[in-house]
Coordinates of N, CA and C in Angstrom, one line a residue:
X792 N 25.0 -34.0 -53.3 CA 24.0 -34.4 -54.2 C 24.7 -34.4 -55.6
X793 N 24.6 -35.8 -56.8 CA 24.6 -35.5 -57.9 C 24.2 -34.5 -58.8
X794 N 25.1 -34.6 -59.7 CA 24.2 -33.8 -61.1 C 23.1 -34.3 -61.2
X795 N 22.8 -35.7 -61.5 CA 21.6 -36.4 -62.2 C 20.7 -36.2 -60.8
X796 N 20.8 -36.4 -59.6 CA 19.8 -36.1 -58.5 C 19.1 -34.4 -58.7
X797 N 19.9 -33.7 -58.8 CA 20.1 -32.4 -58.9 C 19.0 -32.2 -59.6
X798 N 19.3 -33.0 -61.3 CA 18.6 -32.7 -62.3 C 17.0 -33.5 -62.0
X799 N 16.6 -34.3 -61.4 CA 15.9 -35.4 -60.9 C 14.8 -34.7 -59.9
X800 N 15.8 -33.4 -59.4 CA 15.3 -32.9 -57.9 C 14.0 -31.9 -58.9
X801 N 14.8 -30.8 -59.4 CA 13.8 -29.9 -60.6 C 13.0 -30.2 -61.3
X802 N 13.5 -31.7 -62.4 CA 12.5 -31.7 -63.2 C 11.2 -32.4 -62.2
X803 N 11.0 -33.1 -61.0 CA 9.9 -33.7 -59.8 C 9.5 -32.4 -59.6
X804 N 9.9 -31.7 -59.3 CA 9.7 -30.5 -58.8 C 8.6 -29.6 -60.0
X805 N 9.4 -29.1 -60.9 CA 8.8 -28.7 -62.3 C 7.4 -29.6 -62.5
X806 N 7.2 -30.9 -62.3 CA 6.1 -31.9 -62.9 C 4.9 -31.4 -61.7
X807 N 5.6 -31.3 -60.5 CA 4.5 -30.7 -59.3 C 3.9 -29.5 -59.3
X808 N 4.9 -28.5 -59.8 CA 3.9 -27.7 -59.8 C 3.2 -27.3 -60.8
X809 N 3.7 -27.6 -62.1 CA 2.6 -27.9 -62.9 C 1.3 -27.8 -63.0
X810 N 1.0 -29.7 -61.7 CA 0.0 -30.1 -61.8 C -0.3 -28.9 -61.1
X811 N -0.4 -28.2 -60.0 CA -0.7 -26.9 -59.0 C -1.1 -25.8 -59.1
X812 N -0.9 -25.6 -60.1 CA -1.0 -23.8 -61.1 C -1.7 -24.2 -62.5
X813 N -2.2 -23.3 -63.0 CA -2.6 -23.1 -64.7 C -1.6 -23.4 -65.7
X814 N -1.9 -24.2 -66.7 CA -1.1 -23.9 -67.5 C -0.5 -22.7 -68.3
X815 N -1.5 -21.7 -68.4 CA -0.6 -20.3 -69.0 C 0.6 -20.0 -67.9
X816 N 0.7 -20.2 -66.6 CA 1.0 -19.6 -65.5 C 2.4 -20.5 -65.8
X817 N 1.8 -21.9 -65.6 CA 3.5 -22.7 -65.9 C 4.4 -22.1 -67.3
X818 N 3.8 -22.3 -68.4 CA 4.4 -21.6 -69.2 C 5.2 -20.7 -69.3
X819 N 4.5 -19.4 -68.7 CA 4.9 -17.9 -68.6 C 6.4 -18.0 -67.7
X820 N 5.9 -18.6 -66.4 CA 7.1 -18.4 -65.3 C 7.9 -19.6 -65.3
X821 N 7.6 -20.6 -65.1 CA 8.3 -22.2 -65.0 C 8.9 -22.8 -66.0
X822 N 8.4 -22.7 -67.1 CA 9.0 -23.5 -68.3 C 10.4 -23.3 -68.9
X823 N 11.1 -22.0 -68.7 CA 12.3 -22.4 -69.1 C 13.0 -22.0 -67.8
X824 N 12.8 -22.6 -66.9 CA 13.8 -22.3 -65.5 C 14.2 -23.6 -65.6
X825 N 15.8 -23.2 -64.6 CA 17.0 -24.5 -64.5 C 17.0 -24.3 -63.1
X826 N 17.7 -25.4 -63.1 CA 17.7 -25.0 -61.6 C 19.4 -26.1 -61.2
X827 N 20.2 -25.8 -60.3 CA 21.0 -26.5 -59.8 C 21.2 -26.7 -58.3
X828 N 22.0 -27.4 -57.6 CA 22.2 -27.3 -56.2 C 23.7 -27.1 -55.6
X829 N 23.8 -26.4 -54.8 CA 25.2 -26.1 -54.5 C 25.4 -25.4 -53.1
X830 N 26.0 -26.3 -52.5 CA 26.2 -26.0 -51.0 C 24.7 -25.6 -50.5
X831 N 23.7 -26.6 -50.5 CA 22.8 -26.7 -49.3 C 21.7 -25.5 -50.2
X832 N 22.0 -25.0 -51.2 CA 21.4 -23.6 -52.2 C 21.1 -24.4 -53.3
X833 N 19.4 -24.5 -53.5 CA 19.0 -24.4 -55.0 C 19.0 -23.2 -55.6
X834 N 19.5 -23.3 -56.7 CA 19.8 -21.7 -57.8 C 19.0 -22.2 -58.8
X835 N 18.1 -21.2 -58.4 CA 16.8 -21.5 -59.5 C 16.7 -20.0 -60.8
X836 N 17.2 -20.6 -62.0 CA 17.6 -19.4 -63.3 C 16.3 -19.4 -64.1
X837 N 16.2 -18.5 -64.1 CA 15.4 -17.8 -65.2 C 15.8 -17.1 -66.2
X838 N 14.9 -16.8 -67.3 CA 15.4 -16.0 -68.3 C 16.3 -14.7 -68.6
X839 N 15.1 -14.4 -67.2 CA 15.3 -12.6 -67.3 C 14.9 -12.5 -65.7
X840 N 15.2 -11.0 -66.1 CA 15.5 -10.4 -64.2 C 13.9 -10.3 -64.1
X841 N 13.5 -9.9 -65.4 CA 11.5 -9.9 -64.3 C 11.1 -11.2 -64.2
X842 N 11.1 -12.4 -65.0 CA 10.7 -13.6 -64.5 C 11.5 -13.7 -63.1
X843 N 12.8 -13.1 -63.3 CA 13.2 -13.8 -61.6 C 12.9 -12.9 -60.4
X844 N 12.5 -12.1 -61.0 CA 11.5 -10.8 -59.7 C 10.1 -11.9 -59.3
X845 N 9.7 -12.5 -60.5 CA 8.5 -12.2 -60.2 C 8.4 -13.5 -59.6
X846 N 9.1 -14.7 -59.8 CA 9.0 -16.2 -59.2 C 9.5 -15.7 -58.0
X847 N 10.7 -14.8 -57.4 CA 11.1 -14.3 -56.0 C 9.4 -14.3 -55.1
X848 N 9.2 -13.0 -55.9 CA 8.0 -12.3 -55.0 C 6.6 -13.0 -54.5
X849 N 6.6 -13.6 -55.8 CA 5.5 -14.6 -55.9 C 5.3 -16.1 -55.4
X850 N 6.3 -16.3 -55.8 CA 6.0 -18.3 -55.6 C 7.2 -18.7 -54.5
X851 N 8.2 -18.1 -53.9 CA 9.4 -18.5 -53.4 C 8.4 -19.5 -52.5
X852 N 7.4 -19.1 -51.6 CA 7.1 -20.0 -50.0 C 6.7 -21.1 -50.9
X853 N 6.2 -21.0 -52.4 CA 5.1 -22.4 -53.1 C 6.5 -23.3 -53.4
X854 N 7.7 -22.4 -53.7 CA 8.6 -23.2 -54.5 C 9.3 -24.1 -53.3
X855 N 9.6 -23.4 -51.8 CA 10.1 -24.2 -51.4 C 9.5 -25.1 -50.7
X856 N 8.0 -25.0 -50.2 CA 7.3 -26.6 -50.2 C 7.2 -27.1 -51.2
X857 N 7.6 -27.2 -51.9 CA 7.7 -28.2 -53.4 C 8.8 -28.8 -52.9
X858 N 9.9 -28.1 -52.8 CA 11.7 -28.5 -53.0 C 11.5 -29.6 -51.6
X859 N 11.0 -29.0 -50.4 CA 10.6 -29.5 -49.0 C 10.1 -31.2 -49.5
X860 N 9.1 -30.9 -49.9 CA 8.1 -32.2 -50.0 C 9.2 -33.6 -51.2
X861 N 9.7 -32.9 -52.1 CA 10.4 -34.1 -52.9 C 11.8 -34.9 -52.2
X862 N 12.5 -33.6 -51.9 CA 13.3 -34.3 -50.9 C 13.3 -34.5 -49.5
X863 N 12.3 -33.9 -48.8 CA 12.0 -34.3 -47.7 C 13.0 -33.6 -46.3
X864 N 13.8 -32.2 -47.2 CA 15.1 -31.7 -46.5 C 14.1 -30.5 -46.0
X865 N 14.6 -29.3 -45.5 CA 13.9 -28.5 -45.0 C 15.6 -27.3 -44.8
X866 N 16.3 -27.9 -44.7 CA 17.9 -27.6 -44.6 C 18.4 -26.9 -45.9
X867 N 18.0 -26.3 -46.9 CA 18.5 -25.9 -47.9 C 17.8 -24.3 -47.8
X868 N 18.2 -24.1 -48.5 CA 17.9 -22.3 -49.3 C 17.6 -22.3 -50.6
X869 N 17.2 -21.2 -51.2 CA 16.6 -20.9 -52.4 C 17.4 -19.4 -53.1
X870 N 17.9 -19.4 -54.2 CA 18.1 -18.4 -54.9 C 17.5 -18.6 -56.1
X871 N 17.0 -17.1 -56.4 CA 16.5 -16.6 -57.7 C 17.6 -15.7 -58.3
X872 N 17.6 -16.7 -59.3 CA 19.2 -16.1 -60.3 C 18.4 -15.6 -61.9
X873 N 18.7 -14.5 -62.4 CA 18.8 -14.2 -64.2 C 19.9 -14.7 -64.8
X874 N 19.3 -15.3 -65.6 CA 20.8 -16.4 -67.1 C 21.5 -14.9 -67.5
X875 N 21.1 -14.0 -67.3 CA 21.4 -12.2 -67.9 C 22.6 -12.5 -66.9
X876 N 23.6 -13.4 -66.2 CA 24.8 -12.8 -65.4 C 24.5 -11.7 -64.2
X877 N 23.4 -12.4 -63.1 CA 23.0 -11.7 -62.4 C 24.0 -11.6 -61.5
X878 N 24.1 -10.5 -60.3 CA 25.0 -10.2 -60.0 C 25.0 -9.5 -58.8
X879 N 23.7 -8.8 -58.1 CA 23.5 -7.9 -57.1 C 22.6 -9.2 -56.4
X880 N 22.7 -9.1 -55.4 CA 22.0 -9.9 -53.9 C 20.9 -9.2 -53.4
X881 N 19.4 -9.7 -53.4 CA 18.4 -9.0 -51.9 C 18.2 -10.0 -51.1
X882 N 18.2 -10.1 -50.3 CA 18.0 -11.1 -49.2 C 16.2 -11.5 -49.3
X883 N 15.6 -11.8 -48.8 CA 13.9 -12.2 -48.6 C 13.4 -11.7 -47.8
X884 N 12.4 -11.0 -47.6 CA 11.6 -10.7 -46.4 C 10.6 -12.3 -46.5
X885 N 10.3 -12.9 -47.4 CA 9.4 -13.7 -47.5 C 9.7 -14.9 -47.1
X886 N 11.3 -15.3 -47.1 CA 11.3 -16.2 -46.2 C 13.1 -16.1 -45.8
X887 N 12.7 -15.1 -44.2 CA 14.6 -14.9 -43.9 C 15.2 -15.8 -43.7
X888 N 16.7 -15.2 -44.4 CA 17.4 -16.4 -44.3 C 17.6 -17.4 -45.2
X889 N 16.3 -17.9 -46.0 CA 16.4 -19.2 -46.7 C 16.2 -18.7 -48.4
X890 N 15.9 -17.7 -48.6 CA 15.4 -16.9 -49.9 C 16.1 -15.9 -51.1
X891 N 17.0 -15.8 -51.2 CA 17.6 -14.4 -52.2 C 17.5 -14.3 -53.4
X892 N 17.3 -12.9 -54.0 CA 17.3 -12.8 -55.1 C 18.3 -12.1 -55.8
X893 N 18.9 -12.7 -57.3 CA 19.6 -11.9 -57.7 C 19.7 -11.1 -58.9
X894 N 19.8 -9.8 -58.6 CA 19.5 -9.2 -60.3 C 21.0 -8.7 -60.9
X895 N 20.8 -8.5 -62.2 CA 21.7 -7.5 -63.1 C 21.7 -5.8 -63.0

């Protein structure tokens, strides 16, 4: 996948769920997340390690039927990364296998 798909993939993504949640809610959690793709792994960054606890804990099953539905793959994974230089690995109970999070 391109950069520009890549970038194509998040911001579809970002516009969906949007519409799907409150706007304080997008704000608070969604609005300044990046996201990239790399080896079959969207790395979804956040600010800080509690926005990326809290999109882990909370939204990972909503975020990956989003990712599901735009591209139509089912074959990829999901990390929750901090822009803080995260650096420690938990795997998902919420969805094995396809889910990790990373903190500082």
């Amino acid at each position: 996948m391109e950069v520009t798909e890549q970038f194509d993939v998040w911001t579809k993504a970002l516009d969906k769920i949007q519409s799907e949640i409150s706007i304080p809610s997008f704000n608070t959690w969604f609005k300044s997340t990046k996201a990239e793709y790399v080896e079959s792994t969207y790395l979804i960054y956040s600010p800080n390690n509690f926005t990326t606890e809290w999109l882990y804990q909370r939204y990972s099953n909503f975020i990956m039927q989003i990712l599901e539905e735009i591209t139509g793959e089912s074959d990829f994974k999901i990390d929750f990364r901090s822009m803080d230089n995260s650096s420690t690995k938990f795997e998902s109970s919420l969805i094995p296998g396809r889910a990790s999070l990373w903190l500082s």
